[in-house]
Amino acid sequence: MAERSDEAMRAWAYLARVAEPPCAPVARLVAELGAVEAAGAIRGRLVPAGHEAVLAATEARADSDRAAADLEAASRMGARLVSPEDEEWPGWPLLALGRSGTGSRDGEPLALWVRGPHRLDEVASESVAVVGARAASSYGESVAGRLAGELCDRGWAVMSGGAFGIDGAAHRASLLAGGRTTAVLASGIDRAYPTAHARLLSEIADRGLLVSEYPPGTTAAKHRFITRNRLVAALSEAVVVVEAGRRSGAANTAAWARGLGRPVGAFPGPVTSAASVGCHRLIADDLAQLVFNTDTVVSMVRPDGGGDPGRGCERDTDGLSEDQRRVHDAIPGRGAATIDEIAYASGVGVGMVRSALAAMEVAGLVRGDGGGWRLA
Amino acid sequence: MAERSDEAMRAWAYLARVAEPPCAPVARLVAELGAVEAAGAIRGRLVPAGHEAVLAATEARADSDRAAADLEAASRMGARLVSPEDEEWPGWPLLALGRSGTGSRDGEPLALWVRGPHRLDEVASESVAVVGARAASSYGESVAGRLAGELCDRGWAVMSGGAFGIDGAAHRASLLAGGRTTAVLASGIDRAYPTAHARLLSEIADRGLLVSEYPPGTTAAKHRFITRNRLVAALSEAVVVVEAGRRSGAANTAAWARGLGRPVGAFPGPVTSAASVGCHRLIADDLAQLVFNTDTVVSMVRPDGGGDPGRGCERDTDGLSEDQRRVHDAIPGRGAATIDEIAYASGVGVGMVRSALAAMEVAGLVRGDGGGWRLA
C-alpha cells in the first residue's frame, strides 16, 4: 500500500462507501477516469456524459466523506483497504464477476477491506469454499470440520462466510489444523456478526483473513448476505456445500459459483435429515457434483490431476522479476488466458506481459498456443 | 399352462436343466427348432449343422432327464414352469437381454420356474427393483422398507433378491403394505436361501412371487448370483440401490440395468457410513441418479410424468380380445415398438398384430407413427 499516494487511498475509501456495492455505474466511472478523478467527479456532482446514473446512485452519500476516518479505523485494527492498484488484488478470480456483469448485483467489488496476515490474491487462488446450513446437524459439522482440516493439511485454504453451523465448523477446523481460513463478511470487518462468533472472527483476523466489501461500521443486512455470497464464490477455486436445508443461502453461493464457472460439490447425508435436503436436490438436479471425502473434492477442483497446492511450484518462480511474478500469478490455475486478459488481471502493460511470457516460456513455466497462455 | 401339451412342458423342463443357464447355443437351437424338437435333438445327440456347440454345452446332463420329476416337484409346491409359450411370459422385459446377447451370461432365460399368485408379466411391467447390501445398516433397512412400502401403496410391485439386509427389508415392507413383491432366486424355488429367510420366502411364495431360472433342487452358487442379478434388472422397470459397500452385488445389478437401458437410482447416506460408499461412488461416477424419496424414484421410472401404475389403464383394456390384450401388453410402458418387436414379444402373428393395433388405435389405446407403436 505504501506505493499508493494518500490521495489515491482516500479516493478508493471514498468510492468504497459512496454507493452500496456492487454499483456498476460507479465501477464504470472508475474504469474510465481512475479512482482519484472519479471520486472528485462524484464529490463535485459533475460526471462525464453517459455517466449520469452515477449521480443517482451516489446521491445519498456523496457529501458525507468518511474516507479518512474509515482508513484510520482500519489501520487501528491492523486492517487495510485493497484496491485494484495493489499487488494482492485478486484480479484474476474477480474477473469472472466483471464479465458476467449485468450491472445489478454481480459486478466486481471496487475495493476490499482486508484484515489478516495473508495475501488475498494468494489465498484466493488456493481456496476451496466450504459452506452450508446455519442449522447444521452434528453430522454436518463433523463432515465440514474433517474436510476443512484435511484441505488445510494438504495446503489448501478454506473460504467461508463466518456463520453458525457449517461455516463455523469449517473455520474452526482450519485454525485447529494450522491452516489458512478466510471469512467473507456481510458487515464491516470491525463488526462481529454473529456476535457469538466474536472470538472466532478475531482468531481468523489474527491467523487467517477477514474480507469485506463494506466499510468499517457497516452492519449485516439481508441483501448483503447475497452480495457477500458472490465474493465467497469468486474468491474460491470451487464451492463445496455441506448440508443445506430446503431453502438455503448455501444454494445461493452454489448458484454464484456455477455462474462464474467454478466447480460446485455437495456432500450427501441421510435422506432422513432435513439438513441434507438441499444438497440432495443440488445433486439430483445436476447443479452440484456428489463429493464424499477430501479426495473427491480435490479431484473436482483439479480434474486434470493437478493435485494440491505445493511449495514446489512456488520455488520455480523464485527467480522471477516482480513484473514476471505478477504476470505468472495472473494466469489461471486451469485453462488459458489471452495477453489482454493477463494484462488486465496483473495490471502489467501489454508489452511487458509479452516479454515476461516469452522469458517464462523459455524457463518452462508457461506454455502459449492459439488458445492463449497457460501454466506449464 | 393347460394349453400346452405334456410333451411341450416336459421339453421345456428338460431344456431348463440340460445346460447351466443362460446358454446361448441351446437358446439358438430352441429358436430354430422349437422346444420339443430341440429337446429331442439334444437327447439324441444329433443337432443340425451349425449347432455343434450345443453338444458340448449339454454333454454332462443330456442323459439325465429329470423333466417329469421337476414338473411334479413344482406342482407339489404349487409352482409352475413359465415358458415363452405361456401368456404370462414377460416377453417384452426380457427382450432386452436377447438383444444385448453376446452368448455368455446375458441371454434371455429359456424358461422360468415361478411360484406365487400373480402373473409374472404383469408384475414385471410394474416392478421397481430395490436392492442393496447384505451388511446393511439400520438406516439402510429403514430407507429400503419405507421406499418399498410406499411404492406398494402407490400400486408398484417390488422386486429384489431375497437376501439379508436391504433385500429382506424391501420384501418385508412390501408384504406389510399388502403389496406385490417378487424374489428372484439364485437357487431352485424350493430352496430357502439364505435359510434364515425360509419363512420370509414362504410368505413371498404365498402372497408375491418367487422366480428362478434354476430347476427345483438347485443350490445357490456364486456364479448364479451374477446371472440372477441380470433377471432382477430385466424384470424391473428400474433398479434402486439402497446402500452398497465398496464391492457390492447391488452394483452388479445396477450394471445390468444400465446395460439393459433401465433407469438406475441410488440412495445417498452418511459419508461416514461404509454401507453407503458404493451408492456414493455410483452417483459420483454418473452410473446412477441420486434419489432420496419415493417421489424421486417414481420420477426416475416415469420421467414423462406417467405416474404410478393405476387401475384406470386396465379398465380401458377390459373389452379387448385375448390377442389384442397380448399385443397391448407387449407394447412397452415407455418408448415405441415396431410391429415385428410386438409380434415377437406377444407371440401373436404379424398380421394379427396389425389388425389388433388398428382396432386399438381407433379405441384410443395406442398411437402409431414412423417410430413405431406406443401406448396412448
mmCIF file of C-alpha atoms in Angstrom, chain A residues 34-228:
data_model
loop_
_atom_site.group_PDB
_atom_site.id
_atom_site.type_symbol
_atom_site.label_atom_id
_atom_site.label_comp_id
_atom_site.label_asym_id
_atom_site.label_seq_id
_atom_site.Cartn_x
_atom_site.Cartn_y
_atom_site.Cartn_z
ATOM 1 C CA GLY A 34 -9.300 6.314 -12.401
ATOM 2 C CA ALA A 35 -10.080 6.420 -8.707
ATOM 3 C CA VAL A 36 -8.904 9.925 -7.866
ATOM 4 C CA GLU A 37 -10.709 11.677 -10.697
ATOM 5 C CA ALA A 38 -13.813 9.534 -10.269
ATOM 6 C CA ALA A 39 -14.010 10.395 -6.592
ATOM 7 C CA GLY A 40 -13.575 14.074 -7.451
ATOM 8 C CA ALA A 41 -16.311 13.941 -10.078
ATOM 9 C CA ILE A 42 -18.739 12.308 -7.654
ATOM 10 C CA ARG A 43 -17.928 14.763 -4.877
ATOM 11 C CA GLY A 44 -18.341 17.652 -7.315
ATOM 12 C CA ARG A 45 -21.592 16.191 -8.740
ATOM 13 C CA LEU A 46 -20.172 16.653 -12.208
ATOM 14 C CA VAL A 47 -19.695 13.479 -14.239
ATOM 15 C CA PRO A 48 -18.872 12.954 -17.925
ATOM 16 C CA ALA A 49 -21.720 12.482 -20.390
ATOM 17 C CA GLY A 50 -23.037 8.928 -20.316
ATOM 18 C CA HIS A 51 -22.306 8.528 -16.604
ATOM 19 C CA GLU A 52 -25.397 10.279 -15.254
ATOM 20 C CA ALA A 53 -26.518 7.106 -13.459
ATOM 21 C CA VAL A 54 -23.636 7.674 -11.045
ATOM 22 C CA LEU A 55 -25.329 10.761 -9.659
ATOM 23 C CA ALA A 56 -28.470 8.936 -8.574
ATOM 24 C CA ALA A 57 -26.519 6.002 -7.193
ATOM 25 C CA THR A 58 -24.330 8.265 -5.043
ATOM 26 C CA GLU A 59 -26.805 10.962 -4.138
ATOM 27 C CA ALA A 60 -27.341 9.837 -0.546
ATOM 28 C CA ARG A 61 -23.708 9.512 0.452
ATOM 29 C CA ALA A 62 -21.719 11.797 -1.869
ATOM 30 C CA ASP A 63 -21.442 14.624 0.650
ATOM 31 C CA SER A 64 -20.523 12.507 3.618
ATOM 32 C CA ASP A 65 -16.810 11.848 3.113
ATOM 33 C CA ARG A 66 -15.660 9.415 5.783
ATOM 34 C CA ALA A 67 -12.707 8.089 3.798
ATOM 35 C CA ALA A 68 -10.024 9.296 6.209
ATOM 36 C CA ALA A 69 -11.976 8.015 9.203
ATOM 37 C CA ASP A 70 -12.520 4.621 7.560
ATOM 38 C CA LEU A 71 -8.843 4.275 6.717
ATOM 39 C CA GLU A 72 -7.887 5.259 10.223
ATOM 40 C CA ALA A 73 -10.376 2.784 11.761
ATOM 41 C CA ALA A 74 -8.970 0.051 9.538
ATOM 42 C CA SER A 75 -5.415 0.967 10.423
ATOM 43 C CA ARG A 76 -6.206 0.898 14.156
ATOM 44 C CA MET A 77 -7.342 -2.711 13.907
ATOM 45 C CA GLY A 78 -4.499 -3.759 11.641
ATOM 46 C CA ALA A 79 -6.645 -3.888 8.533
ATOM 47 C CA ARG A 80 -6.074 -2.482 5.049
ATOM 48 C CA LEU A 81 -8.027 -1.402 2.016
ATOM 49 C CA VAL A 82 -7.031 -3.459 -1.020
ATOM 50 C CA SER A 83 -7.769 -1.920 -4.404
ATOM 51 C CA PRO A 84 -7.013 -2.965 -7.978
ATOM 52 C CA GLU A 85 -3.849 -0.867 -7.658
ATOM 53 C CA ASP A 86 -2.474 -3.242 -5.024
ATOM 54 C CA GLU A 87 -0.351 -6.271 -5.741
ATOM 55 C CA GLU A 88 -2.536 -8.507 -3.617
ATOM 56 C CA TRP A 89 -5.677 -7.575 -5.539
ATOM 57 C CA PRO A 90 -7.142 -10.916 -6.722
ATOM 58 C CA GLY A 91 -7.661 -9.628 -10.244
ATOM 59 C CA TRP A 92 -7.984 -12.924 -11.978
ATOM 60 C CA PRO A 93 -10.535 -14.575 -9.681
ATOM 61 C CA LEU A 94 -12.679 -11.433 -9.682
ATOM 62 C CA LEU A 95 -12.511 -11.008 -13.432
ATOM 63 C CA ALA A 96 -15.310 -13.535 -13.894
ATOM 64 C CA LEU A 97 -17.635 -11.234 -11.942
ATOM 65 C CA GLY A 98 -16.932 -8.324 -14.234
ATOM 66 C CA ARG A 99 -17.509 -10.449 -17.291
ATOM 67 C CA SER A 100 -20.899 -11.735 -16.261
ATOM 68 C CA GLY A 101 -21.877 -8.228 -15.162
ATOM 69 C CA THR A 102 -25.339 -7.014 -15.985
ATOM 70 C CA GLY A 103 -24.947 -4.087 -13.660
ATOM 71 C CA SER A 104 -27.164 -5.223 -10.830
ATOM 72 C CA ARG A 105 -25.658 -7.389 -8.148
ATOM 73 C CA ASP A 106 -22.915 -9.281 -9.883
ATOM 74 C CA GLY A 107 -20.180 -6.790 -10.577
ATOM 75 C CA GLU A 108 -16.612 -6.807 -9.328
ATOM 76 C CA PRO A 109 -16.059 -5.112 -5.995
ATOM 77 C CA LEU A 110 -14.390 -1.698 -6.275
ATOM 78 C CA ALA A 111 -12.076 -2.476 -3.383
ATOM 79 C CA LEU A 112 -11.983 -4.853 -0.419
ATOM 80 C CA TRP A 113 -11.320 -4.251 3.268
ATOM 81 C CA VAL A 114 -8.957 -6.993 4.428
ATOM 82 C CA ARG A 115 -7.691 -7.952 7.857
ATOM 83 C CA GLY A 116 -5.160 -10.701 8.474
ATOM 84 C CA PRO A 117 -1.594 -11.854 7.793
ATOM 85 C CA HIS A 118 -2.013 -13.404 4.304
ATOM 86 C CA ARG A 119 -2.034 -12.016 0.783
ATOM 87 C CA LEU A 120 -5.572 -12.084 -0.531
ATOM 88 C CA ASP A 121 -4.543 -12.985 -4.092
ATOM 89 C CA GLU A 122 -2.522 -15.984 -2.933
ATOM 90 C CA VAL A 123 -5.266 -17.230 -0.660
ATOM 91 C CA ALA A 124 -7.921 -16.839 -3.343
ATOM 92 C CA SER A 125 -6.006 -18.958 -5.839
ATOM 93 C CA GLU A 126 -5.705 -21.794 -3.346
ATOM 94 C CA SER A 127 -9.070 -21.622 -1.593
ATOM 95 C CA VAL A 128 -11.934 -24.070 -1.508
ATOM 96 C CA ALA A 129 -15.160 -22.607 -0.138
ATOM 97 C CA VAL A 130 -16.835 -24.832 2.450
ATOM 98 C CA VAL A 131 -20.325 -23.506 3.069
ATOM 99 C CA GLY A 132 -23.623 -24.778 4.372
ATOM 100 C CA ALA A 133 -26.574 -24.549 6.649
ATOM 101 C CA ARG A 134 -26.554 -22.453 9.803
ATOM 102 C CA ALA A 135 -28.909 -25.052 11.304
ATOM 103 C CA ALA A 136 -26.389 -27.813 10.728
ATOM 104 C CA SER A 137 -26.533 -31.243 12.319
ATOM 105 C CA SER A 138 -23.659 -32.699 14.285
ATOM 106 C CA TYR A 139 -23.077 -34.948 11.265
ATOM 107 C CA GLY A 140 -22.732 -31.902 9.024
ATOM 108 C CA GLU A 141 -20.423 -30.038 11.373
ATOM 109 C CA SER A 142 -18.267 -33.118 11.697
ATOM 110 C CA VAL A 143 -18.084 -33.587 7.909
ATOM 111 C CA ALA A 144 -17.287 -29.885 7.378
ATOM 112 C CA GLY A 145 -14.635 -29.937 10.073
ATOM 113 C CA ARG A 146 -12.943 -33.018 8.730
ATOM 114 C CA LEU A 147 -12.970 -31.673 5.167
ATOM 115 C CA ALA A 148 -11.596 -28.281 6.174
ATOM 116 C CA GLY A 149 -8.871 -29.802 8.324
ATOM 117 C CA GLU A 150 -7.771 -32.198 5.604
ATOM 118 C CA LEU A 151 -7.818 -29.480 2.951
ATOM 119 C CA CYS A 152 -5.566 -27.341 5.154
ATOM 120 C CA ASP A 153 -3.254 -30.298 5.763
ATOM 121 C CA ARG A 154 -2.886 -30.595 2.010
ATOM 122 C CA GLY A 155 -2.022 -26.937 1.505
ATOM 123 C CA TRP A 156 -5.418 -25.550 0.549
ATOM 124 C CA ALA A 157 -7.007 -22.515 2.148
ATOM 125 C CA VAL A 158 -10.633 -22.667 3.321
ATOM 126 C CA MET A 159 -13.084 -19.887 2.488
ATOM 127 C CA SER A 160 -16.443 -19.454 4.186
ATOM 128 C CA GLY A 161 -18.923 -16.936 5.484
ATOM 129 C CA GLY A 162 -18.287 -16.890 9.235
ATOM 130 C CA ALA A 163 -21.833 -18.002 10.049
ATOM 131 C CA PHE A 164 -23.112 -20.516 12.597
ATOM 132 C CA GLY A 165 -23.181 -24.180 11.669
ATOM 133 C CA ILE A 166 -21.158 -25.400 8.705
ATOM 134 C CA ASP A 167 -19.245 -22.124 8.173
ATOM 135 C CA GLY A 168 -18.099 -22.014 11.772
ATOM 136 C CA ALA A 169 -17.113 -25.689 11.794
ATOM 137 C CA ALA A 170 -15.019 -25.162 8.648
ATOM 138 C CA HIS A 171 -13.242 -22.080 10.048
ATOM 139 C CA ARG A 172 -12.582 -23.725 13.407
ATOM 140 C CA ALA A 173 -11.134 -26.911 11.930
ATOM 141 C CA SER A 174 -8.914 -24.864 9.616
ATOM 142 C CA LEU A 175 -7.494 -22.907 12.546
ATOM 143 C CA LEU A 176 -7.019 -26.127 14.504
ATOM 144 C CA ALA A 177 -5.075 -27.593 11.582
ATOM 145 C CA GLY A 178 -2.864 -24.501 11.497
ATOM 146 C CA GLY A 179 -4.240 -23.707 8.039
ATOM 147 C CA ARG A 180 -5.352 -20.558 6.297
ATOM 148 C CA THR A 181 -9.019 -19.692 6.508
ATOM 149 C CA THR A 182 -10.891 -16.673 5.180
ATOM 150 C CA ALA A 183 -14.246 -15.339 6.300
ATOM 151 C CA VAL A 184 -16.008 -13.071 3.835
ATOM 152 C CA LEU A 185 -18.361 -10.896 5.864
ATOM 153 C CA ALA A 186 -21.684 -9.243 5.086
ATOM 154 C CA SER A 187 -20.763 -6.471 7.540
ATOM 155 C CA GLY A 188 -17.725 -4.282 8.098
ATOM 156 C CA ILE A 189 -14.589 -6.153 9.148
ATOM 157 C CA ASP A 190 -14.801 -4.443 12.531
ATOM 158 C CA ARG A 191 -18.204 -5.942 13.240
ATOM 159 C CA ALA A 192 -18.585 -9.392 14.763
ATOM 160 C CA TYR A 193 -21.588 -10.983 13.151
ATOM 161 C CA PRO A 194 -22.948 -13.199 14.556
ATOM 162 C CA THR A 195 -21.862 -11.731 17.860
ATOM 163 C CA ALA A 196 -21.413 -15.201 19.356
ATOM 164 C CA HIS A 197 -18.623 -15.655 16.785
ATOM 165 C CA ALA A 198 -16.681 -12.610 18.016
ATOM 166 C CA ARG A 199 -13.841 -14.693 19.332
ATOM 167 C CA LEU A 200 -13.717 -16.970 16.265
ATOM 168 C CA LEU A 201 -13.657 -13.976 13.919
ATOM 169 C CA SER A 202 -10.920 -12.384 15.965
ATOM 170 C CA GLU A 203 -8.824 -15.552 15.666
ATOM 171 C CA ILE A 204 -9.434 -15.593 11.928
ATOM 172 C CA ALA A 205 -8.250 -11.969 11.747
ATOM 173 C CA ASP A 206 -5.088 -12.965 13.622
ATOM 174 C CA ARG A 207 -4.220 -16.106 11.660
ATOM 175 C CA GLY A 208 -6.391 -16.080 8.538
ATOM 176 C CA LEU A 209 -8.196 -13.320 6.662
ATOM 177 C CA LEU A 210 -11.352 -11.314 7.176
ATOM 178 C CA VAL A 211 -12.621 -9.786 3.942
ATOM 179 C CA SER A 212 -15.474 -7.385 3.329
ATOM 180 C CA GLU A 213 -16.738 -5.167 0.595
ATOM 181 C CA TYR A 214 -18.351 -2.957 3.222
ATOM 182 C CA PRO A 215 -16.644 -0.080 5.050
ATOM 183 C CA PRO A 216 -15.929 -0.323 8.770
ATOM 184 C CA GLY A 217 -19.057 0.065 10.857
ATOM 185 C CA THR A 218 -21.417 -1.387 8.262
ATOM 186 C CA THR A 219 -23.977 -3.697 9.848
ATOM 187 C CA ALA A 220 -25.005 -7.011 8.309
ATOM 188 C CA ALA A 221 -28.218 -6.799 6.292
ATOM 189 C CA LYS A 222 -30.194 -9.326 4.355
ATOM 190 C CA HIS A 223 -29.233 -8.092 0.874
ATOM 191 C CA ARG A 224 -25.596 -8.000 1.924
ATOM 192 C CA PHE A 225 -25.560 -11.763 2.533
ATOM 193 C CA ILE A 226 -26.472 -12.345 -1.100
ATOM 194 C CA THR A 227 -23.834 -9.976 -2.479
ATOM 195 C CA ARG A 228 -21.336 -11.389 0.009
#
